[in-house]
Amino acid sequence: MAGKLLIVHGGGPTAVINCSLYGTVTEAVRSGRVDGVYAANGGMGGLLREDFIRLDTLPESTLAALLTTPGSAIGTSRDAMEAPEYARAAEVIGKNGFDFLLCNGGNGTMDTCGKIYEACRGAGTPVLVAGIPKTVDNDLAVTDHAPGFASAARYIAGVTREICADVRGLPIHVSVIEAMGRNAGWITAAAALARQDGDIGPDLIYLPERDFDEAAFLRDVERLWARGKGVVAVVSEGLHGPGGKPLVPPIFQTGRSTYFGDISAHLAQLVIRELGIKARSEKPGLMNRSSISWRSPVDCREAEEAGRAAVQAVLSGQTGVMPAIRRLSSEPYETELFLAPIREVMLTERTMPAEYINEAGNGVTEAYCAWLRPLLGEPLPVMANLRGGC
């Protein structure tokens, strides 16, 4: 079977989303069974506007540059899709003669992918549809982990180690680092891998899977401050109190997208106000998902493989599926890809299991660290400490 293939990016980009794009385009060309590879320019909005970019005719040097480019080279979006938009998407796909549709994204995008699949079936549009997993939050169901996460995890582990070394050298303040993660603490928890031989690393880690207690936080900080080594706490942007009430009201909300207030700044000010200790906040923000310098080589490889697997799936007649990762072993690290039904992924959020969070709720367990360690690739740079027990 031969035909035209359309690729759509959705939601927040990652450091490796373009690796999936590279894998998709090169696999489609290699197959010799695709008449043209196109991308929706700017996500779902581009699809609805019939604004497409031809990809299979690009020079190899341009395609190769995708492997070292963060963000989305074809553009992505958070366009709201309702029944009229799904019907329009089916109409555009049929009108332009697309035989294959690949949607690369996270929870919302997989939901959109599944609904476009249903809309096309309802309209009698003969298109084969597959998702390509992508999310820094690692909250996609079914898959062991999602492409995009490992690079965000390596970033937060690496910069946390650097900040910890800074605080250890000049221990005059409490540093509160804010990591991405609305409802799932996978990225924040990755800061635990900043620890080095018990000598350096974050002192406290707080995840959105547990209600946050400000009084307990202040007690933790005061206890650790008494050592005279400074304190580093890593917190999720989605921290909340009892009943899910945000510690800091969101500054903007639209649809599923929530722009949180600065949790790190709030907690730093709380330390200053209640404990009289100098404190500062750090919020990497977009750097957490876009850094190429901290990107995981494992993540790059798996992102590309996921793109290739999606092409292979639709070319073999599979539809309504998403390539997912099944872990076979952590030591040595070994995985395999399998095809999961899109309906099992659509808007099903996967949060940190209880066995990965310590009893006090201010750190993670070794079980989580063992699960994460092989995803980061090569070891983080070693930090010297010439002051002994200081």
mmCIF file with all atom_site columns, N, CA and C in Angstrom, residues 159-186:
data_model
loop_
_atom_site.group_PDB
_atom_site.id
_atom_site.type_symbol
_atom_site.label_atom_id
_atom_site.label_alt_id
_atom_site.label_comp_id
_atom_site.label_asym_id
_atom_site.label_entity_id
_atom_site.label_seq_id
_atom_site.pdbx_PDB_ins_code
_atom_site.Cartn_x
_atom_site.Cartn_y
_atom_site.Cartn_z
_atom_site.occupancy
_atom_site.B_iso_or_equiv
_atom_site.pdbx_formal_charge
_atom_site.auth_seq_id
_atom_site.auth_comp_id
_atom_site.auth_asym_id
_atom_site.auth_atom_id
_atom_site.pdbx_PDB_model_num
ATOM 1  N N  . VAL A 1 159 ? 21.356 20.115 36.542 1.00 0.00 ? 159 VAL A N  1
ATOM 2  C CA . VAL A 1 159 ? 21.422 21.487 37.067 1.00 0.00 ? 159 VAL A CA 1
ATOM 3  C C  . VAL A 1 159 ? 21.242 21.499 38.581 1.00 0.00 ? 159 VAL A C  1
ATOM 4  N N  . THR A 1 160 ? 20.519 20.522 39.125 1.00 0.00 ? 160 THR A N  1
ATOM 5  C CA . THR A 1 160 ? 20.387 20.438 40.582 1.00 0.00 ? 160 THR A CA 1
ATOM 6  C C  . THR A 1 160 ? 21.741 20.115 41.204 1.00 0.00 ? 160 THR A C  1
ATOM 7  N N  . ARG A 1 161 ? 22.505 19.206 40.577 1.00 0.00 ? 161 ARG A N  1
ATOM 8  C CA . ARG A 1 161 ? 23.841 18.911 41.094 1.00 0.00 ? 161 ARG A CA 1
ATOM 9  C C  . ARG A 1 161 ? 24.712 20.164 41.064 1.00 0.00 ? 161 ARG A C  1
ATOM 10 N N  . GLU A 1 162 ? 24.611 20.942 40.000 1.00 0.00 ? 162 GLU A N  1
ATOM 11 C CA . GLU A 1 162 ? 25.401 22.174 39.895 1.00 0.00 ? 162 GLU A CA 1
ATOM 12 C C  . GLU A 1 162 ? 25.010 23.179 40.979 1.00 0.00 ? 162 GLU A C  1
ATOM 13 N N  . ILE A 1 163 ? 23.702 23.340 41.194 1.00 0.00 ? 163 ILE A N  1
ATOM 14 C CA . ILE A 1 163 ? 23.242 24.272 42.224 1.00 0.00 ? 163 ILE A CA 1
ATOM 15 C C  . ILE A 1 163 ? 23.649 23.795 43.610 1.00 0.00 ? 163 ILE A C  1
ATOM 16 N N  . CYS A 1 164 ? 23.568 22.487 43.832 1.00 0.00 ? 164 CYS A N  1
ATOM 17 C CA . CYS A 1 164 ? 23.979 21.939 45.134 1.00 0.00 ? 164 CYS A CA 1
ATOM 18 C C  . CYS A 1 164 ? 25.458 22.210 45.403 1.00 0.00 ? 164 CYS A C  1
ATOM 19 N N  . ALA A 1 165 ? 26.306 22.097 44.369 1.00 0.00 ? 165 ALA A N  1
ATOM 20 C CA . ALA A 1 165 ? 27.728 22.394 44.530 1.00 0.00 ? 165 ALA A CA 1
ATOM 21 C C  . ALA A 1 165 ? 27.932 23.859 44.884 1.00 0.00 ? 165 ALA A C  1
ATOM 22 N N  . ASP A 1 166 ? 27.143 24.735 44.272 1.00 0.00 ? 166 ASP A N  1
ATOM 23 C CA . ASP A 1 166 ? 27.227 26.168 44.559 1.00 0.00 ? 166 ASP A CA 1
ATOM 24 C C  . ASP A 1 166 ? 26.841 26.451 46.007 1.00 0.00 ? 166 ASP A C  1
ATOM 25 N N  . VAL A 1 167 ? 25.732 25.850 46.440 1.00 0.00 ? 167 VAL A N  1
ATOM 26 C CA . VAL A 1 167 ? 25.262 26.081 47.808 1.00 0.00 ? 167 VAL A CA 1
ATOM 27 C C  . VAL A 1 167 ? 26.235 25.488 48.825 1.00 0.00 ? 167 VAL A C  1
ATOM 28 N N  . ARG A 1 168 ? 26.813 24.326 48.502 1.00 0.00 ? 168 ARG A N  1
ATOM 29 C CA . ARG A 1 168 ? 27.780 23.730 49.418 1.00 0.00 ? 168 ARG A CA 1
ATOM 30 C C  . ARG A 1 168 ? 29.006 24.634 49.581 1.00 0.00 ? 168 ARG A C  1
ATOM 31 N N  . GLY A 1 169 ? 29.405 25.317 48.507 1.00 0.00 ? 169 GLY A N  1
ATOM 32 C CA . GLY A 1 169 ? 30.572 26.192 48.581 1.00 0.00 ? 169 GLY A CA 1
ATOM 33 C C  . GLY A 1 169 ? 30.302 27.488 49.324 1.00 0.00 ? 169 GLY A C  1
ATOM 34 N N  . LEU A 1 170 ? 29.072 27.990 49.248 1.00 0.00 ? 170 LEU A N  1
ATOM 35 C CA . LEU A 1 170 ? 28.699 29.208 49.965 1.00 0.00 ? 170 LEU A CA 1
ATOM 36 C C  . LEU A 1 170 ? 27.348 28.962 50.636 1.00 0.00 ? 170 LEU A C  1
ATOM 37 N N  . PRO A 1 171 ? 27.353 28.291 51.788 1.00 0.00 ? 171 PRO A N  1
ATOM 38 C CA . PRO A 1 171 ? 26.114 27.829 52.424 1.00 0.00 ? 171 PRO A CA 1
ATOM 39 C C  . PRO A 1 171 ? 25.396 28.899 53.243 1.00 0.00 ? 171 PRO A C  1
ATOM 40 N N  . ILE A 1 172 ? 24.984 29.952 52.557 1.00 0.00 ? 172 ILE A N  1
ATOM 41 C CA . ILE A 1 172 ? 24.364 31.058 53.294 1.00 0.00 ? 172 ILE A CA 1
ATOM 42 C C  . ILE A 1 172 ? 22.877 31.192 53.008 1.00 0.00 ? 172 ILE A C  1
ATOM 43 N N  . HIS A 1 173 ? 22.300 30.246 52.228 1.00 0.00 ? 173 HIS A N  1
ATOM 44 C CA . HIS A 1 173 ? 20.886 30.390 51.919 1.00 0.00 ? 173 HIS A CA 1
ATOM 45 C C  . HIS A 1 173 ? 20.227 29.046 51.637 1.00 0.00 ? 173 HIS A C  1
ATOM 46 N N  . VAL A 1 174 ? 18.916 29.101 51.585 1.00 0.00 ? 174 VAL A N  1
ATOM 47 C CA . VAL A 1 174 ? 18.078 27.981 51.154 1.00 0.00 ? 174 VAL A CA 1
ATOM 48 C C  . VAL A 1 174 ? 17.744 28.226 49.691 1.00 0.00 ? 174 VAL A C  1
ATOM 49 N N  . SER A 1 175 ? 17.958 27.224 48.848 1.00 0.00 ? 175 SER A N  1
ATOM 50 C CA . SER A 1 175 ? 17.641 27.345 47.428 1.00 0.00 ? 175 SER A CA 1
ATOM 51 C C  . SER A 1 175 ? 16.453 26.445 47.106 1.00 0.00 ? 175 SER A C  1
ATOM 52 N N  . VAL A 1 176 ? 15.417 27.026 46.508 1.00 0.00 ? 176 VAL A N  1
ATOM 53 C CA . VAL A 1 176 ? 14.218 26.267 46.132 1.00 0.00 ? 176 VAL A CA 1
ATOM 54 C C  . VAL A 1 176 ? 14.146 26.228 44.611 1.00 0.00 ? 176 VAL A C  1
ATOM 55 N N  . ILE A 1 177 ? 14.250 25.023 44.046 1.00 0.00 ? 177 ILE A N  1
ATOM 56 C CA . ILE A 1 177 ? 14.245 24.830 42.599 1.00 0.00 ? 177 ILE A CA 1
ATOM 57 C C  . ILE A 1 177 ? 12.877 24.306 42.182 1.00 0.00 ? 177 ILE A C  1
ATOM 58 N N  . GLU A 1 178 ? 12.277 24.946 41.210 1.00 0.00 ? 178 GLU A N  1
ATOM 59 C CA . GLU A 1 178 ? 10.941 24.544 40.733 1.00 0.00 ? 178 GLU A CA 1
ATOM 60 C C  . GLU A 1 178 ? 11.055 23.787 39.420 1.00 0.00 ? 178 GLU A C  1
ATOM 61 N N  . ALA A 1 179 ? 10.522 22.576 39.392 1.00 0.00 ? 179 ALA A N  1
ATOM 62 C CA . ALA A 1 179 ? 10.579 21.743 38.191 1.00 0.00 ? 179 ALA A CA 1
ATOM 63 C C  . ALA A 1 179 ? 9.195  21.605 37.569 1.00 0.00 ? 179 ALA A C  1
ATOM 64 N N  . MET A 1 180 ? 9.167  21.249 36.285 1.00 0.00 ? 180 MET A N  1
ATOM 65 C CA . MET A 1 180 ? 7.910  21.056 35.580 1.00 0.00 ? 180 MET A CA 1
ATOM 66 C C  . MET A 1 180 ? 7.178  19.823 36.101 1.00 0.00 ? 180 MET A C  1
ATOM 67 N N  . GLY A 1 181 ? 5.859  19.834 35.914 1.00 0.00 ? 181 GLY A N  1
ATOM 68 C CA . GLY A 1 181 ? 5.022  18.706 36.315 1.00 0.00 ? 181 GLY A CA 1
ATOM 69 C C  . GLY A 1 181 ? 3.767  19.186 37.002 1.00 0.00 ? 181 GLY A C  1
ATOM 70 N N  . ARG A 1 182 ? 2.645  19.158 36.266 1.00 0.00 ? 182 ARG A N  1
ATOM 71 C CA . ARG A 1 182 ? 1.387  19.650 36.834 1.00 0.00 ? 182 ARG A CA 1
ATOM 72 C C  . ARG A 1 182 ? 0.871  18.717 37.924 1.00 0.00 ? 182 ARG A C  1
ATOM 73 N N  . ASN A 1 183 ? 0.555  17.499 37.521 1.00 0.00 ? 183 ASN A N  1
ATOM 74 C CA . ASN A 1 183 ? -0.041 16.536 38.441 1.00 0.00 ? 183 ASN A CA 1
ATOM 75 C C  . ASN A 1 183 ? 0.847  15.321 38.688 1.00 0.00 ? 183 ASN A C  1
ATOM 76 N N  . ALA A 1 184 ? 1.921  15.207 37.904 1.00 0.00 ? 184 ALA A N  1
ATOM 77 C CA . ALA A 1 184 ? 2.817  14.056 38.010 1.00 0.00 ? 184 ALA A CA 1
ATOM 78 C C  . ALA A 1 184 ? 4.228  14.534 38.344 1.00 0.00 ? 184 ALA A C  1
ATOM 79 N N  . GLY A 1 185 ? 4.847  13.886 39.314 1.00 0.00 ? 185 GLY A N  1
ATOM 80 C CA . GLY A 1 185 ? 6.139  14.364 39.814 1.00 0.00 ? 185 GLY A CA 1
ATOM 81 C C  . GLY A 1 185 ? 7.354  13.692 39.232 1.00 0.00 ? 185 GLY A C  1
ATOM 82 N N  . TRP A 1 186 ? 7.228  13.052 38.073 1.00 0.00 ? 186 TRP A N  1
ATOM 83 C CA . TRP A 1 186 ? 8.348  12.295 37.505 1.00 0.00 ? 186 TRP A CA 1
ATOM 84 C C  . TRP A 1 186 ? 9.601  13.159 37.303 1.00 0.00 ? 186 TRP A C  1
#
